[in-house]
Coordinates of C-alpha atoms and ligand atoms in Angstrom, one line a residue:
Chain A
M1 CA 88.9 96.7 108.5
E2 CA 85.2 96.3 107.9
E3 CA 85.5 97.9 104.5
I4 CA 86.9 94.8 102.9
Q5 CA 83.6 93.1 103.7
Q6 CA 81.8 95.9 101.9
T7 CA 81.1 95.9 98.2
I8 CA 83.8 97.7 96.4
E9 CA 82.8 99.8 93.4
M10 CA 84.5 98.3 90.3
D11 CA 85.7 101.7 89.2
R12 CA 87.7 102.1 92.4
L13 CA 89.9 99.2 91.3
N14 CA 93.1 100.2 89.4
H15 CA 95.6 97.5 88.8
G16 CA 98.1 100.0 87.5
R17 CA 98.0 102.3 90.5
F18 CA 101.0 100.9 92.2
E19 CA 102.7 99.3 89.2
S20 CA 105.8 101.5 89.7
W21 CA 106.4 99.9 93.1
P22 CA 109.3 97.4 92.9
F23 CA 107.8 94.8 95.4
S24 CA 106.4 92.3 92.9
Q25 CA 103.0 92.5 94.5
D26 CA 101.3 91.5 91.2
F27 CA 103.0 88.2 91.2
C28 CA 101.1 86.9 94.2
V29 CA 99.6 83.5 93.7
T30 CA 97.5 83.8 96.9
C31 CA 99.1 80.7 98.3
G32 CA 98.8 82.1 101.9
L33 CA 102.2 81.0 103.0
C34 CA 102.9 84.6 104.1
S35 CA 99.8 84.6 106.3
S36 CA 100.7 81.3 107.9
S37 CA 104.2 82.5 108.8
C38 CA 103.2 86.0 110.0
P39 CA 103.1 86.4 113.8
A40 CA 100.6 89.2 113.3
S41 CA 98.1 87.2 111.3
G42 CA 94.7 87.4 112.9
I43 CA 95.4 90.5 115.0
D44 CA 92.7 93.0 114.1
G45 CA 91.9 90.7 111.1
F46 CA 95.3 91.3 109.6
D47 CA 96.7 89.0 107.0
P48 CA 99.6 89.9 104.7
R49 CA 98.1 88.1 101.8
K50 CA 95.0 90.3 101.9
L51 CA 97.2 93.4 102.1
V52 CA 99.2 92.3 99.0
R53 CA 96.0 91.8 97.1
M54 CA 94.6 95.2 98.1
V55 CA 97.8 96.9 96.8
S56 CA 97.6 94.8 93.7
L57 CA 94.0 95.9 93.1
G58 CA 95.0 99.5 93.7
L59 CA 92.8 100.1 96.7
E60 CA 94.8 103.2 97.6
D61 CA 92.6 104.9 100.2
E62 CA 91.8 101.6 102.0
V63 CA 95.5 100.6 102.4
I64 CA 96.5 104.1 103.5
E65 CA 93.7 104.3 106.1
A66 CA 94.2 100.7 107.4
R67 CA 95.9 100.1 110.7
W68 CA 97.4 96.9 109.3
P69 CA 100.6 98.4 107.9
W70 CA 101.3 99.9 111.4
I71 CA 100.7 96.6 113.2
C72 CA 103.1 94.7 110.9
T73 CA 106.6 94.9 112.3
M74 CA 108.3 94.6 108.9
C75 CA 110.0 91.5 110.3
A76 CA 110.2 89.9 106.8
K77 CA 109.2 86.4 107.8
C78 CA 106.5 86.5 105.1
E79 CA 109.0 87.5 102.5
H80 CA 111.3 84.8 103.6
V81 CA 108.7 82.1 102.9
C82 CA 107.0 83.7 99.8
P83 CA 107.5 81.5 96.7
M84 CA 107.2 84.6 94.5
E85 CA 109.7 86.6 96.6
I86 CA 107.3 89.4 97.1
N87 CA 108.8 92.2 99.3
I88 CA 105.9 92.6 101.7
P89 CA 107.9 94.6 104.4
G90 CA 109.0 97.0 101.7
M91 CA 105.5 97.4 100.5
V92 CA 104.3 98.0 104.0
R93 CA 106.8 100.7 104.4
S94 CA 105.8 102.4 101.2
I95 CA 102.1 102.3 102.3
R96 CA 103.1 104.0 105.6
G97 CA 104.9 106.6 103.6
L98 CA 101.6 107.5 101.8
R99 CA 99.9 108.6 105.0
E100 CA 99.5 112.3 105.7
R101 CA 102.4 112.9 108.2
E102 CA 100.0 114.3 110.8
K103 CA 98.1 111.1 110.8
V104 CA 101.1 108.8 111.4
P105 CA 100.1 107.0 114.6
G106 CA 101.7 107.5 118.0
I107 CA 104.9 109.5 118.5
L108 CA 106.7 108.2 115.4
H109 CA 106.3 111.3 113.3
K110 CA 106.5 113.7 116.2
G111 CA 109.8 112.1 117.3
L112 CA 111.2 112.3 113.8
D113 CA 110.1 115.8 113.4
A114 CA 111.8 116.8 116.6
A115 CA 115.0 115.0 115.4
L116 CA 114.9 116.9 112.1
K117 CA 114.6 120.2 113.9
T118 CA 116.8 119.7 116.9
G119 CA 119.1 116.8 116.1
N120 CA 117.5 114.3 118.4
N121 CA 114.0 112.8 119.0
L122 CA 113.8 114.3 122.6
S123 CA 114.8 117.9 121.6
L124 CA 117.4 117.5 124.3
P125 CA 119.6 120.6 124.5
K126 CA 123.3 120.1 124.0
E127 CA 124.3 121.2 127.6
D128 CA 121.9 118.7 129.1
F129 CA 123.2 115.9 126.8
I130 CA 126.8 116.6 127.8
F131 CA 125.8 116.8 131.5
I132 CA 124.2 113.4 131.3
L133 CA 127.1 111.8 129.6
E134 CA 129.6 113.2 132.0
D135 CA 127.5 112.3 135.0
V136 CA 127.3 108.7 133.9
G137 CA 131.0 108.7 133.0
E138 CA 131.8 109.7 136.6
E139 CA 129.7 106.8 137.9
I140 CA 131.8 104.4 135.9
A141 CA 135.0 106.0 137.1
D142 CA 133.8 105.2 140.7
E143 CA 133.7 101.5 139.9
P144 CA 136.7 99.4 140.7
G145 CA 138.7 98.6 137.6
F146 CA 137.5 101.7 135.7
E147 CA 139.5 104.4 137.4
G148 CA 140.0 107.5 135.5
F149 CA 137.3 106.8 133.0
K150 CA 136.1 109.8 131.0
V151 CA 133.7 110.2 128.1
P152 CA 135.5 111.6 125.1
I153 CA 133.1 114.1 123.5
D154 CA 133.8 115.5 120.0
K155 CA 137.3 114.0 119.9
E156 CA 138.9 114.7 116.6
G157 CA 140.7 111.8 114.8
A158 CA 139.3 109.1 117.1
N159 CA 139.1 105.6 115.7
I160 CA 135.4 105.1 116.3
L161 CA 132.4 107.5 116.4
T162 CA 129.4 106.2 118.2
T163 CA 125.8 107.3 118.0
I164 CA 123.4 107.2 121.0
H165 CA 119.9 105.8 121.2
N166 CA 117.7 108.6 122.7
K167 CA 116.3 106.3 125.4
L168 CA 119.8 105.9 126.9
V169 CA 120.0 109.6 127.7
N170 CA 116.4 109.6 128.9
T171 CA 115.1 106.7 131.0
H172 CA 117.8 104.2 130.6
T173 CA 121.1 106.0 131.3
D174 CA 122.6 102.9 133.0
D175 CA 122.6 101.2 129.6
L176 CA 125.1 103.8 128.3
K177 CA 127.7 102.0 130.5
H178 CA 128.1 98.7 128.7
W179 CA 129.8 99.8 125.5
W180 CA 131.8 102.4 127.4
K181 CA 133.2 99.8 129.8
I182 CA 134.1 97.6 126.9
F183 CA 135.9 100.6 125.2
Y184 CA 137.8 101.3 128.4
A185 CA 138.9 97.7 128.8
A186 CA 139.9 97.4 125.1
K187 CA 141.7 100.8 125.3
E188 CA 139.7 102.0 122.3
D189 CA 140.1 105.5 120.9
W190 CA 136.4 106.5 120.6
T191 CA 134.1 109.5 120.8
V192 CA 130.5 110.7 120.9
P193 CA 129.4 113.8 118.9
S194 CA 127.8 116.6 121.0
D195 CA 125.4 117.5 118.1
N196 CA 123.3 115.2 116.0
W197 CA 124.1 112.2 118.1
E198 CA 120.7 110.5 117.6
G199 CA 121.1 106.9 116.6
T200 CA 117.5 106.1 115.8
N201 CA 116.2 107.0 112.4
W202 CA 112.4 106.8 112.5
G203 CA 112.0 107.6 108.8
L204 CA 112.7 103.9 108.5
F205 CA 109.4 103.3 110.2
T206 CA 107.3 106.1 108.8
G207 CA 108.4 105.4 105.2
D208 CA 110.1 108.8 105.0
D209 CA 113.1 108.5 102.7
A210 CA 114.0 112.2 102.7
A211 CA 114.1 112.3 106.5
M212 CA 116.2 109.1 106.7
K213 CA 118.7 110.6 104.3
T214 CA 119.0 113.8 106.4
M215 CA 119.5 111.8 109.6
T216 CA 122.1 109.6 108.0
G217 CA 123.8 112.5 106.3
R218 CA 124.3 114.2 109.6
I219 CA 126.2 111.2 111.0
V220 CA 128.4 111.3 107.9
D221 CA 129.0 115.0 108.4
N222 CA 130.0 114.4 112.0
M223 CA 132.5 111.8 110.8
E224 CA 134.0 114.1 108.3
K225 CA 134.1 117.0 110.6
L226 CA 135.9 115.0 113.3
K227 CA 138.0 113.1 110.7
I228 CA 136.8 109.7 111.9
R229 CA 136.7 106.6 109.6
N230 CA 134.7 104.0 111.7
L231 CA 131.2 104.2 112.9
L232 CA 129.5 102.2 115.6
W233 CA 125.7 102.6 115.0
P234 CA 124.1 99.9 117.1
E235 CA 120.6 101.4 116.9
Chain B
M1 CA 129.0 95.9 116.2
F2 CA 129.4 92.1 116.1
E3 CA 132.7 92.4 114.3
L4 CA 134.1 94.9 116.8
L5 CA 133.3 92.7 119.8
I6 CA 134.7 89.7 118.0
Q7 CA 137.9 91.7 117.2
Y8 CA 138.4 92.7 120.8
I9 CA 138.0 89.1 122.0
R10 CA 140.1 87.5 119.3
E11 CA 142.9 90.0 119.7
G12 CA 142.9 89.6 123.5
R13 CA 142.0 93.3 124.0
I14 CA 139.3 92.2 126.4
K15 CA 139.2 89.1 128.6
L16 CA 136.0 87.5 129.6
D17 CA 135.0 85.5 132.7
K18 CA 133.0 82.6 131.4
S19 CA 131.8 81.5 134.8
K20 CA 129.8 84.6 135.6
F21 CA 126.5 83.2 134.6
D22 CA 127.1 79.5 135.3
N23 CA 123.7 79.2 137.0
V24 CA 121.6 81.1 134.5
L25 CA 120.3 79.4 131.5
A26 CA 120.4 81.9 128.6
T27 CA 119.0 82.0 125.1
Y28 CA 119.5 84.3 122.1
H29 CA 117.0 86.1 119.9
D30 CA 117.9 87.0 116.3
P31 CA 116.6 90.5 115.6
C32 CA 114.9 90.7 112.2
N33 CA 117.2 93.5 111.0
Y34 CA 120.5 91.9 111.8
A35 CA 119.4 88.5 110.7
R36 CA 116.8 87.8 108.1
K37 CA 116.7 91.3 106.7
A38 CA 120.4 91.8 106.6
E39 CA 120.8 88.6 104.7
K40 CA 118.3 89.7 102.1
L41 CA 119.5 93.3 101.9
F42 CA 123.3 93.0 102.2
G43 CA 123.8 89.3 101.4
H44 CA 125.0 88.5 105.0
G45 CA 122.8 87.8 108.0
Y46 CA 124.4 87.9 111.4
F47 CA 123.5 84.4 112.6
D48 CA 126.8 82.9 113.7
E49 CA 128.7 86.0 115.0
P50 CA 126.4 86.6 118.1
R51 CA 126.4 82.9 118.9
W52 CA 130.2 82.8 118.8
I53 CA 130.2 85.8 121.2
L54 CA 127.8 84.0 123.5
D55 CA 130.1 81.0 123.5
Q56 CA 132.9 83.3 124.8
C57 CA 130.7 84.6 127.6
M58 CA 129.2 81.4 128.9
E59 CA 129.5 77.6 128.9
N60 CA 125.8 77.0 128.7
W61 CA 123.1 78.6 126.6
V62 CA 120.4 77.2 124.4
D63 CA 119.0 78.3 121.1
L64 CA 115.3 79.0 120.7
Y65 CA 113.2 77.0 118.3
P66 CA 112.9 78.0 115.6
A67 CA 116.0 80.1 115.3
K68 CA 118.2 82.1 112.8
R69 CA 116.3 82.7 109.5
E70 CA 113.1 81.2 110.9
Q71 CA 113.2 83.2 114.2
F72 CA 110.0 84.7 115.4
C73 CA 109.9 88.5 115.5
C74 CA 109.7 89.9 119.1
G75 CA 106.7 92.1 118.0
G76 CA 108.5 95.4 118.8
G77 CA 110.0 96.1 115.4
G78 CA 109.0 98.5 112.7
G79 CA 108.3 101.2 115.2
T80 CA 105.5 99.3 116.8
M81 CA 106.8 100.4 120.3
T82 CA 105.7 103.9 119.4
T83 CA 102.5 103.7 117.4
G84 CA 100.3 103.4 120.5
Y85 CA 98.8 100.1 119.2
N86 CA 99.9 98.4 122.4
A87 CA 97.3 95.7 122.7
E88 CA 98.2 94.5 119.2
R89 CA 101.9 94.6 120.0
I90 CA 101.5 92.6 123.2
L91 CA 99.4 90.0 121.5
Y92 CA 102.0 89.8 118.7
G93 CA 104.7 89.0 121.3
K94 CA 102.9 85.9 122.6
K95 CA 104.6 83.6 120.2
K96 CA 108.0 84.9 121.2
M97 CA 107.2 84.5 124.9
D98 CA 105.9 80.9 124.4
Q99 CA 109.1 80.2 122.5
I100 CA 111.3 81.5 125.4
K101 CA 109.2 79.6 127.9
A102 CA 109.6 76.4 125.9
A103 CA 113.4 76.8 126.0
G104 CA 113.3 77.1 129.7
A105 CA 115.6 80.2 129.6
K106 CA 116.0 82.6 132.5
M107 CA 117.9 85.2 130.4
L108 CA 117.3 86.4 126.9
V109 CA 120.3 88.0 125.1
V110 CA 119.5 90.5 122.3
P111 CA 121.6 92.9 120.3
C112 CA 118.7 95.3 119.5
H113 CA 117.1 98.2 121.3
S114 CA 113.6 97.5 120.0
C115 CA 113.7 93.8 120.9
H116 CA 115.1 94.6 124.3
G117 CA 112.4 97.2 125.0
Q118 CA 109.5 95.0 123.7
I119 CA 110.4 91.9 125.7
N120 CA 111.0 93.8 128.8
N121 CA 107.8 95.6 128.3
I122 CA 105.6 92.6 127.7
K123 CA 107.1 90.0 130.1
K124 CA 104.7 91.0 132.9
E125 CA 101.8 90.2 130.6
Y126 CA 102.9 86.6 130.2
E127 CA 104.0 86.1 133.9
M128 CA 107.6 86.1 133.0
E129 CA 108.8 88.9 135.2
D130 CA 111.8 86.9 136.2
L131 CA 113.2 86.8 132.7
E132 CA 116.3 88.9 132.5
V133 CA 116.7 90.7 129.2
K134 CA 120.2 91.6 128.3
Y135 CA 121.9 93.4 125.5
L136 CA 124.6 91.3 123.9
W137 CA 127.1 94.1 124.7
E138 CA 125.8 94.2 128.2
L139 CA 126.6 90.5 128.6
V140 CA 130.1 91.1 127.3
A141 CA 130.5 94.1 129.7
D142 CA 129.3 92.0 132.6
C143 CA 131.8 89.3 131.9
L144 CA 134.8 91.7 131.5
K145 CA 137.8 90.8 133.6
V146 CA 139.1 94.1 134.8
Ligands
LIG1 S1 103.4 84.0 100.2 FE1 103.7 85.4 98.5 S2 102.6 84.5 96.8 FE2 101.8 83.5 98.7 S3 100.0 84.7 99.3 FE3 101.7 85.6 100.3 S4 102.4 87.2 99.0 FE4 101.1 85.9 97.8
LIG2 S1 106.7 91.6 107.9 FE1 104.7 92.1 108.6 S2 103.3 90.9 107.3 FE2 105.4 90.0 107.1 S3 105.5 88.4 108.6 FE3 106.3 90.2 109.6 S4 104.6 91.1 110.6 FE4 103.7 89.7 109.2

């Protein structure tokens, strides 16, 4: 972020540039409470107060290119202490949304893109997904007390539909078992959809509202298709 | 999620063995999204529900300081596990790890995939390999009497 030490041409400033944003960034009184509360303050020179000021001044290119909005975790500690109730996490998310999608750091956009195309972040084919679920289900059935356990897939009219976090069918399959064991013990009538089961919704992180809506809409579609009224979405 | 677990316990649909972790001092981390942010967005933050569930699973656990609304973020939220800015993320987590150390806890219970991944990922950086990180529903499943 060396650029903030550089001279900024006055004609680059534009107070009105982000005036349509509903985050109250122009109300900032520069008290610095947000910066004191923020666990990321000081990392890479980051400081939420500075970011608020940059948005308020309309420094569009600078905030879009900055790494700061991607280091912030949108934890909302700053907002919680801000006397002017400025929605800093919301502002950070909107800044992220302004980046060219190909320049979104790491695997965030790639994962989301895969999810939009294939229904899950891993592009895991349906047969493989079902194989993993059934395999883990058999492991549970082998444990004392869980005899006869089976994973109900696409069960119409079940009481609860659950989504799955992609890491649980990737590197952490043992973590699928906890909820399933609880369901077994509670004699719950539950199910997992075989398509569009992805529980994460990375549009939340990349500032992509359209993608979030698509991902959420698919879950609702699954519920309607299978005639299920309750959703467990622990991601 | 909290409501469902509470319902199962209240209605007696699941029975829990409270003595399972008698010798492990546990603590609880409030994820930003279920706690502070839920309160702001939906008018209700899940502060008390997870603590009630913990009370049903064990006799002894301690809160972190600060907790609930003032809780420190784990550093793994907002997609930071996947941006590739790992050095920054690890540094961010220092406050969290210091807080857990100060509580003397050997087990951290969390109801969030991001927090779980982050703490497990950074514990070696802070010489806390022995810290057991557990999902809240994993704790419940571990305590099931079947
Ligand atoms: S706490 Fe709010 S008013 Fe104070 S500096 Fe931060 S954003 Fe501005
Ligand atoms: S939301 Fe971002 S800026 Fe605000 S306290 Fe958390 S990490 Fe800091």
